[in-house]
Coordinates of C-alpha atoms in Angstrom, one line a residue:
M1 CA 65.6 97.2 -104.5
S2 CA 63.0 98.1 -101.9
H3 CA 59.6 96.7 -101.1
T4 CA 60.4 93.2 -102.4
D5 CA 61.4 89.9 -100.8
S6 CA 64.6 89.8 -102.9
A7 CA 66.0 93.2 -101.9
G8 CA 69.7 93.4 -102.5
K9 CA 69.9 89.8 -103.6
D10 CA 71.5 88.5 -106.8
I11 CA 68.7 86.6 -108.7
G12 CA 70.9 85.6 -111.5
N13 CA 70.3 85.5 -115.3
G14 CA 68.2 83.3 -117.6
G15 CA 64.7 83.2 -119.0
F16 CA 63.1 82.5 -115.6
Q17 CA 65.0 85.1 -113.5
A18 CA 61.8 87.0 -112.5
F19 CA 60.4 83.9 -110.8
R20 CA 63.3 84.0 -108.4
V21 CA 61.5 86.9 -106.7
P22 CA 58.8 85.3 -104.5
C23 CA 56.5 88.3 -104.7
F24 CA 56.5 88.2 -108.5
A25 CA 55.9 84.4 -108.5
R26 CA 52.7 84.9 -106.4
Y27 CA 51.7 87.9 -108.5
W28 CA 52.1 85.9 -111.7
F29 CA 50.3 82.8 -110.3
G30 CA 47.3 84.8 -109.2
S31 CA 47.1 86.8 -112.4
A32 CA 47.3 83.6 -114.5
F33 CA 44.5 81.9 -112.6
A34 CA 42.2 85.0 -112.9
I35 CA 42.8 85.2 -116.6
L36 CA 42.2 81.5 -117.0
G37 CA 38.8 81.8 -115.4
Q38 CA 37.9 84.8 -117.6
Q39 CA 38.8 82.9 -120.7
M40 CA 36.7 80.0 -119.7
V41 CA 33.7 82.3 -119.1
A42 CA 34.3 84.0 -122.6
V43 CA 33.8 80.6 -124.2
A44 CA 30.7 79.6 -122.2
I45 CA 28.9 82.9 -122.3
G46 CA 29.4 83.3 -126.0
W47 CA 28.2 79.8 -126.8
E48 CA 25.2 80.0 -124.3
L49 CA 24.0 83.4 -125.7
Y50 CA 24.4 82.2 -129.3
E51 CA 22.3 79.2 -128.4
L52 CA 19.7 81.4 -126.8
T53 CA 19.5 84.0 -129.6
G54 CA 21.4 82.8 -132.7
S55 CA 22.4 86.4 -133.2
A56 CA 25.8 87.9 -134.2
T57 CA 24.7 91.2 -132.8
V58 CA 24.3 89.7 -129.3
L59 CA 27.8 88.3 -129.6
G60 CA 29.0 91.8 -130.2
L61 CA 27.0 93.1 -127.2
V62 CA 28.9 90.7 -125.0
G63 CA 32.0 92.8 -125.7
F64 CA 30.1 96.1 -125.3
A65 CA 28.6 95.2 -121.9
Q66 CA 32.1 94.6 -120.6
V67 CA 33.7 97.7 -122.2
L68 CA 31.1 100.2 -121.0
P69 CA 32.6 100.5 -117.4
V70 CA 36.0 100.9 -119.1
L71 CA 34.8 103.9 -121.2
L72 CA 33.1 105.5 -118.2
L73 CA 35.5 104.8 -115.4
A74 CA 39.0 104.0 -116.7
L75 CA 40.6 107.4 -115.9
W76 CA 39.0 107.5 -112.5
S77 CA 40.3 104.0 -111.7
G78 CA 43.8 105.1 -112.7
S79 CA 43.5 108.0 -110.3
L80 CA 42.5 105.6 -107.5
A81 CA 45.5 103.4 -108.3
D82 CA 47.8 106.4 -107.8
T83 CA 46.1 107.6 -104.6
F84 CA 45.2 104.5 -102.6
D85 CA 46.9 101.1 -101.9
R86 CA 46.9 99.3 -105.2
R87 CA 47.0 95.9 -103.5
V88 CA 43.7 96.7 -101.6
I89 CA 42.1 97.9 -104.8
V90 CA 42.9 94.6 -106.5
L91 CA 41.4 92.7 -103.6
I92 CA 38.2 94.7 -103.8
A93 CA 38.0 94.1 -107.6
Q94 CA 38.4 90.3 -107.2
A95 CA 35.7 90.2 -104.5
L96 CA 33.3 91.9 -107.0
M97 CA 34.4 89.4 -109.7
I98 CA 33.6 86.4 -107.3
V99 CA 30.1 87.7 -106.6
S100 CA 29.3 88.5 -110.3
T101 CA 30.4 85.1 -111.7
S102 CA 28.8 83.2 -108.8
T103 CA 25.5 85.0 -109.6
L104 CA 25.9 84.3 -113.3
G105 CA 26.3 80.6 -112.5
A106 CA 23.2 80.6 -110.2
I107 CA 21.1 82.1 -112.9
S108 CA 22.4 79.8 -115.6
A109 CA 21.8 76.7 -113.5
G110 CA 18.2 77.8 -112.7
F111 CA 18.8 78.3 -109.0
V112 CA 17.6 81.8 -109.4
N113 CA 14.2 82.4 -111.2
L114 CA 14.4 85.8 -112.8
P115 CA 11.2 87.9 -112.4
D116 CA 9.3 89.4 -115.3
H117 CA 10.8 92.8 -114.5
S118 CA 10.4 95.9 -116.6
L119 CA 14.2 96.3 -116.7
F120 CA 14.7 92.9 -118.3
R121 CA 11.8 93.5 -120.8
S122 CA 13.2 97.0 -121.7
L123 CA 16.7 95.7 -122.3
N124 CA 15.5 92.7 -124.3
L125 CA 13.4 95.0 -126.4
G126 CA 16.4 97.3 -127.0
V127 CA 18.5 94.3 -128.1
E128 CA 15.8 93.0 -130.3
S129 CA 15.4 96.4 -132.0
L130 CA 19.2 96.6 -132.6
I131 CA 19.1 93.1 -134.1
G132 CA 16.3 94.1 -136.4
L133 CA 18.0 97.3 -137.4
L134 CA 21.0 95.4 -138.6
G135 CA 19.0 93.1 -140.8
E136 CA 18.8 89.9 -138.6
T137 CA 15.0 89.7 -139.0
G138 CA 12.9 87.1 -137.2
T139 CA 15.1 87.0 -134.1
R140 CA 13.1 87.3 -130.9
V141 CA 14.8 88.1 -127.5
E142 CA 12.3 87.1 -124.8
D143 CA 14.5 85.2 -122.3
P144 CA 15.3 87.4 -119.3
R145 CA 18.6 85.7 -119.0
V146 CA 19.9 87.7 -122.0
S147 CA 19.5 91.0 -120.2
A148 CA 20.6 89.6 -116.8
Y149 CA 23.8 88.3 -118.4
L150 CA 24.6 91.6 -120.1
I151 CA 24.1 93.4 -116.7
L152 CA 26.4 90.9 -114.9
L153 CA 29.0 91.2 -117.7
S154 CA 29.0 94.9 -117.0
C155 CA 29.7 94.2 -113.3
M156 CA 32.6 92.0 -114.4
G157 CA 33.8 94.8 -116.6
L158 CA 33.7 97.1 -113.6
A159 CA 35.8 94.6 -111.6
K160 CA 38.3 94.6 -114.5
V161 CA 38.5 98.3 -114.8
L162 CA 39.2 98.6 -111.0
N163 CA 41.7 95.7 -111.1
N164 CA 43.9 96.3 -114.2
P165 CA 45.5 99.8 -113.5
S166 CA 46.4 98.8 -109.9
R167 CA 47.7 95.3 -110.9
V168 CA 49.8 96.7 -113.7
A169 CA 51.2 99.5 -111.6
I170 CA 52.4 97.1 -108.9
L171 CA 54.6 95.1 -111.2
P172 CA 57.7 97.4 -111.4
R173 CA 57.8 97.5 -107.6
L174 CA 58.2 93.7 -107.4
V175 CA 61.5 93.2 -109.3
P176 CA 64.8 94.9 -109.9
G177 CA 65.0 97.3 -112.9
D178 CA 67.2 95.0 -114.9
V179 CA 64.7 92.2 -114.5
L180 CA 61.6 94.3 -115.5
T181 CA 61.7 93.3 -119.2
N182 CA 61.8 89.6 -118.2
A183 CA 58.9 90.1 -115.7
I184 CA 56.8 92.0 -118.3
T185 CA 57.4 89.2 -120.9
W186 CA 56.3 86.6 -118.4
N187 CA 53.3 88.8 -117.3
S188 CA 52.2 88.9 -120.9
S189 CA 52.8 85.2 -121.2
A190 CA 50.6 84.5 -118.2
M191 CA 47.7 86.0 -120.1
H192 CA 48.4 84.0 -123.2
L193 CA 49.1 80.7 -121.2
A194 CA 45.8 81.1 -119.4
A195 CA 44.0 82.0 -122.6
T196 CA 45.5 78.8 -124.2
F197 CA 44.0 76.5 -121.7
G198 CA 41.0 78.5 -120.6
P199 CA 38.9 78.0 -123.8
A200 CA 39.7 74.3 -123.9
L201 CA 38.9 73.8 -120.2
G202 CA 35.7 75.8 -120.5
A203 CA 34.6 73.8 -123.6
L204 CA 35.6 70.5 -121.9
I205 CA 33.5 71.3 -118.8
V206 CA 30.5 72.2 -121.0
S207 CA 31.0 69.0 -123.1
L208 CA 31.4 66.7 -120.1
A209 CA 28.2 68.1 -118.5
G210 CA 26.2 67.1 -121.6
D211 CA 22.6 68.3 -121.4
S212 CA 22.8 69.2 -117.7
K213 CA 21.2 72.6 -116.8
A214 CA 24.4 73.4 -115.0
R215 CA 26.8 72.8 -117.9
Y216 CA 27.5 76.5 -118.3
A217 CA 27.1 77.3 -114.6
A218 CA 30.0 75.0 -113.8
V219 CA 32.3 77.2 -115.9
Y220 CA 31.1 80.4 -114.2
W221 CA 31.6 78.9 -110.8
T222 CA 35.1 77.7 -111.8
D223 CA 35.9 81.3 -112.7
A224 CA 34.7 82.4 -109.2
C225 CA 37.3 79.9 -107.8
C226 CA 40.0 81.4 -110.1
A227 CA 39.2 84.9 -108.9
L228 CA 39.4 83.6 -105.3
T229 CA 42.9 82.2 -106.0
M230 CA 44.0 85.7 -107.3
F231 CA 42.5 87.3 -104.2
C232 CA 44.6 85.0 -101.9
C233 CA 47.8 85.5 -103.9
F234 CA 47.5 89.3 -103.7
L235 CA 46.5 89.1 -100.0
S236 CA 49.8 87.3 -99.4
L237 CA 51.9 90.2 -100.9
P238 CA 53.6 92.4 -98.3
R239 CA 51.6 95.3 -97.0
G240 CA 52.7 98.6 -98.4
I241 CA 54.0 97.1 -101.7
G242 CA 51.1 98.6 -103.5
Q243 CA 51.3 102.1 -101.9
P244 CA 51.9 104.6 -104.7
L245 CA 54.8 107.0 -104.5
R246 CA 52.9 110.3 -104.9
K247 CA 54.6 113.4 -106.2
K248 CA 54.3 116.7 -104.2
A249 CA 52.7 118.2 -107.2
D250 CA 49.8 115.9 -106.7
A251 CA 49.0 117.3 -103.3
G252 CA 46.0 119.7 -103.4
Q253 CA 45.3 118.8 -107.0
S254 CA 41.6 118.6 -108.0
E255 CA 40.2 115.2 -108.7
S256 CA 39.6 115.9 -112.4
N257 CA 43.1 117.2 -112.9
H258 CA 44.5 114.2 -111.1
C259 CA 42.5 111.8 -113.3
L260 CA 43.7 113.5 -116.5
D261 CA 47.4 113.6 -115.6
G262 CA 47.9 110.1 -117.1
L263 CA 46.2 111.1 -120.3
R264 CA 48.4 114.2 -120.5
H265 CA 51.5 112.1 -120.1
V266 CA 50.5 109.8 -122.9
L267 CA 49.5 112.6 -125.3
N268 CA 52.8 114.4 -124.6
D269 CA 55.0 111.3 -125.1
K270 CA 54.7 110.7 -128.8
V271 CA 56.4 107.3 -128.6
I272 CA 53.9 106.0 -126.0
L273 CA 51.0 107.6 -127.9
A274 CA 52.1 106.0 -131.2
A275 CA 52.6 102.5 -129.7
I276 CA 49.2 102.6 -127.9
S277 CA 47.4 103.9 -130.9
L278 CA 49.0 101.2 -133.1
D279 CA 47.8 98.4 -130.8
M280 CA 44.4 100.0 -130.3
F281 CA 43.4 100.3 -133.9
A282 CA 44.9 96.9 -134.8
V283 CA 42.9 95.2 -132.1
F284 CA 39.7 97.2 -133.0
F285 CA 39.8 96.3 -136.7
G286 CA 41.7 93.0 -136.7
G287 CA 40.1 91.2 -133.7
C288 CA 37.9 88.3 -134.8
T289 CA 37.4 86.5 -131.6
A290 CA 33.8 87.5 -131.1
L291 CA 32.9 85.8 -134.4
L292 CA 34.5 82.5 -133.6
P293 CA 31.2 80.8 -132.6
M294 CA 29.9 81.7 -136.1
F295 CA 33.0 80.4 -137.9
A296 CA 33.0 77.2 -135.8
R297 CA 29.4 76.3 -136.3
D298 CA 28.4 77.8 -139.6
I299 CA 31.6 78.0 -141.7
L300 CA 34.1 75.3 -140.5
G301 CA 31.4 72.9 -139.2
V302 CA 33.0 72.1 -135.8
G303 CA 31.3 71.9 -132.5
V304 CA 32.0 73.4 -129.1
I305 CA 35.4 71.5 -128.7
G306 CA 36.5 72.7 -132.2
Y307 CA 35.4 76.2 -131.2
S308 CA 37.4 76.1 -128.0
W309 CA 40.6 75.3 -130.0
L310 CA 39.9 78.2 -132.3
R311 CA 39.8 80.4 -129.2
A312 CA 42.9 78.8 -127.9
A313 CA 45.0 79.1 -131.1
P314 CA 45.9 82.8 -130.7
P315 CA 47.1 82.5 -127.1
I316 CA 49.0 79.3 -128.0
G317 CA 50.9 81.2 -130.7
A318 CA 51.3 84.1 -128.3
F319 CA 52.7 81.9 -125.5
A320 CA 55.2 80.2 -127.8
M321 CA 56.4 83.7 -128.9
G322 CA 56.5 84.7 -125.3
L323 CA 58.9 81.8 -124.4
F324 CA 61.1 82.9 -127.3
L325 CA 61.1 86.5 -126.2
A326 CA 61.9 85.5 -122.6
Y327 CA 65.2 84.1 -123.8
R328 CA 65.7 86.4 -126.7
P329 CA 64.2 89.7 -125.6
P330 CA 63.8 92.5 -128.3
R331 CA 67.0 94.6 -128.1
N332 CA 67.6 96.2 -131.5
G333 CA 65.3 97.8 -134.1
I334 CA 62.3 97.6 -131.7
G335 CA 60.4 100.3 -133.5
R336 CA 60.6 98.6 -136.8
M337 CA 59.9 95.3 -135.2
L338 CA 56.7 96.7 -133.6
I339 CA 55.5 98.0 -137.0
L340 CA 56.2 94.8 -138.9
S341 CA 54.6 92.6 -136.2
V342 CA 51.3 94.5 -136.4
I343 CA 51.4 94.3 -140.2
A344 CA 51.9 90.5 -139.9
F345 CA 49.0 90.5 -137.4
G346 CA 46.8 92.0 -140.1
A347 CA 48.0 89.6 -142.8
A348 CA 47.2 86.6 -140.5
T349 CA 43.7 88.0 -139.9
L350 CA 43.2 88.1 -143.7
G351 CA 44.4 84.5 -143.9
F352 CA 41.9 83.4 -141.3
G353 CA 39.1 85.1 -143.1
L354 CA 39.9 83.4 -146.4
S355 CA 40.4 79.9 -144.9
R356 CA 37.7 77.2 -145.2
N357 CA 40.0 74.5 -143.7
Y358 CA 40.0 74.0 -140.0
A359 CA 43.7 73.2 -139.7
L360 CA 44.7 76.3 -141.8
S361 CA 42.3 78.4 -139.7
L362 CA 44.1 77.2 -136.5
L363 CA 47.5 78.0 -138.0
M364 CA 46.4 81.5 -139.0
L365 CA 45.0 82.2 -135.6
G366 CA 48.2 80.9 -134.0
L367 CA 50.3 83.2 -136.1
L368 CA 48.0 86.1 -135.3
G369 CA 48.6 85.5 -131.6
A370 CA 52.3 85.2 -132.0
F371 CA 52.7 88.5 -133.9
D372 CA 50.3 90.2 -131.5
N373 CA 52.5 89.2 -128.5
V374 CA 55.6 90.8 -130.0
S375 CA 53.7 94.2 -130.1
V376 CA 52.3 93.7 -126.6
V377 CA 55.8 93.0 -125.1
I378 CA 57.4 96.0 -126.8
R379 CA 54.4 98.3 -125.9
H380 CA 54.4 97.3 -122.3
N381 CA 58.1 97.9 -122.0
L382 CA 57.8 101.3 -123.6
V383 CA 55.0 102.4 -121.3
Q384 CA 56.6 101.1 -118.1
I385 CA 60.1 102.5 -118.6
R386 CA 58.9 105.9 -119.8
T387 CA 56.4 106.5 -116.9
P388 CA 57.3 107.5 -113.4
D389 CA 55.9 105.4 -110.5
A390 CA 53.6 108.3 -109.4
L391 CA 51.8 108.2 -112.7
R392 CA 51.9 104.5 -113.4
G393 CA 48.3 103.8 -112.2
R394 CA 46.8 106.6 -114.3
V395 CA 48.9 105.8 -117.4
A396 CA 48.0 102.1 -117.0
A397 CA 44.3 103.2 -116.9
V398 CA 44.8 105.2 -120.2
N399 CA 46.5 102.2 -121.7
G400 CA 43.6 100.0 -120.5
L401 CA 41.1 102.5 -121.9
F402 CA 42.8 102.4 -125.3
I403 CA 43.5 98.7 -125.5
G404 CA 40.7 97.3 -123.3
S405 CA 38.1 99.3 -125.0
S406 CA 39.4 98.4 -128.5
N407 CA 39.2 94.7 -127.6
E408 CA 35.6 95.0 -126.5
L409 CA 34.5 97.6 -129.0
G410 CA 36.2 95.6 -131.6
A411 CA 34.0 92.7 -130.6
L412 CA 31.0 95.0 -131.0
E413 CA 32.3 96.2 -134.4
S414 CA 32.8 92.5 -135.5
G415 CA 29.3 91.6 -134.5
L416 CA 27.7 94.6 -136.2
T417 CA 29.7 94.3 -139.5
A418 CA 29.1 90.5 -139.5
A419 CA 25.3 91.2 -139.3
L420 CA 25.7 93.5 -142.3
W421 CA 28.3 91.7 -144.5
G422 CA 28.6 88.2 -142.9
P423 CA 31.5 87.0 -140.8
V424 CA 33.9 86.5 -143.6
G425 CA 33.4 90.0 -145.0
S426 CA 33.8 91.4 -141.5
V427 CA 37.2 89.7 -140.9
L428 CA 38.5 90.6 -144.4
V429 CA 37.6 94.3 -144.0
G430 CA 39.2 94.3 -140.5
G431 CA 42.4 92.7 -141.6
T432 CA 42.8 95.2 -144.5
A433 CA 42.0 98.1 -142.2
T434 CA 44.6 97.0 -139.7
I435 CA 47.4 97.1 -142.3
L436 CA 46.3 100.5 -143.6
V437 CA 46.2 101.9 -140.1
V438 CA 49.8 100.6 -139.3
L439 CA 51.1 102.3 -142.4
T440 CA 49.3 105.6 -141.5
I441 CA 50.7 105.6 -137.9
A442 CA 54.2 104.9 -139.1
R443 CA 54.0 108.0 -141.3
L444 CA 52.3 110.2 -138.7
W445 CA 54.8 109.3 -135.9
P446 CA 58.1 108.6 -137.6
D447 CA 60.0 108.5 -134.3
L448 CA 58.4 105.1 -133.5
P449 CA 59.8 103.1 -136.4
R450 CA 63.2 104.8 -135.9
L451 CA 63.4 103.7 -132.3
A452 CA 66.4 101.4 -132.1
T453 CA 66.6 100.1 -128.5
L454 CA 64.8 100.3 -125.1
D455 CA 67.8 102.3 -123.8
Q456 CA 67.2 104.8 -126.5
A457 CA 63.5 104.9 -125.5
I458 CA 64.5 105.8 -121.9
E459 CA 66.8 108.6 -123.1
A460 CA 64.1 109.9 -125.5
G461 CA 61.6 109.9 -122.6

């Protein structure tokens, strides 16, 4: 194994074998801290904007502001990841994240007095018009912080779209091939572990700060520190480990063709296309995270701490499933397992929408996260093992475009449908649509449910 600290070394077996590679341990630690900070911000920004506006539509716009850079730049960022040093790109992205979240904190704490600028007035007017169009009458959006926050969220989205393809493409270079499944499982678990504690820590900081003007700013500045931690971890990785292995066919290729190669690879590989489509539509319709402030305050009657545990429940379930999969990785019937896990995800979404009991709601969200992680681990394995290194950045960008945009557009969809039908109606429609989409995809791409093992997936690719 080249380009890693453990080249040629026996790192043994067991659920923690990937952590015996020092480069992976630093990669995992930095990624976990970055996601921890982002989850803390998600709690604080949602709660603060709901306090400022009381609008479900604005909660949806939080997602849209972050997905806009993904929609515009995802393919280009994948091309960057397959052209330039991926490690350097991650460092630039984290520097942008540090600046964005620090500025967010300065505005929230009142250290920066926003001017009465035409840009803020125009954006607020647009938000107010959208709110009125969706029937939320009587809501005024006059605070310039609303527009400023949406702009900064877009900057954070830009940092993510630069970061994710390069970060994902580096992973297979860190560990031996026979440890990749374990590394992918732990990489997924890092996201869920951070998402477990992030909401609770964010809510705890807000709660401990009481009525202080800096109660939300403290969360945003903590995220800046988390991004700095990831910056330092990736800075410590060996130089050259992020250098892409470019194919000769890439030389002299136009920029547009180079950007589109990842999309062509996904469209030509029916197994990858089916797996990504399955997750994309499930997350788009079945995601209910954006509406949790409404469920917490208006339906379940719990405060910001209760809300934080609602946000933490899916990643807790996902992390528990991740631990199980680290020791018992999916080996047989992976296609059928993928289909059934997403159906169960939709069913748990329906259960949450119907619940009026706080404990039952936590349970449904936990199950939702557990089933989601099964599909995430299988999908990530399929994408990595069926993609050559020279294309990994661009394919990761396409994957991020599908899944990342569905997360944030799903938040927008949740906010808009909740404005029309209420939060319960929005979640019930989403859960039902998820199950119907799974059945449709299984019929359109029968090769996916027939897939037996990852070895078969390699041969088929």
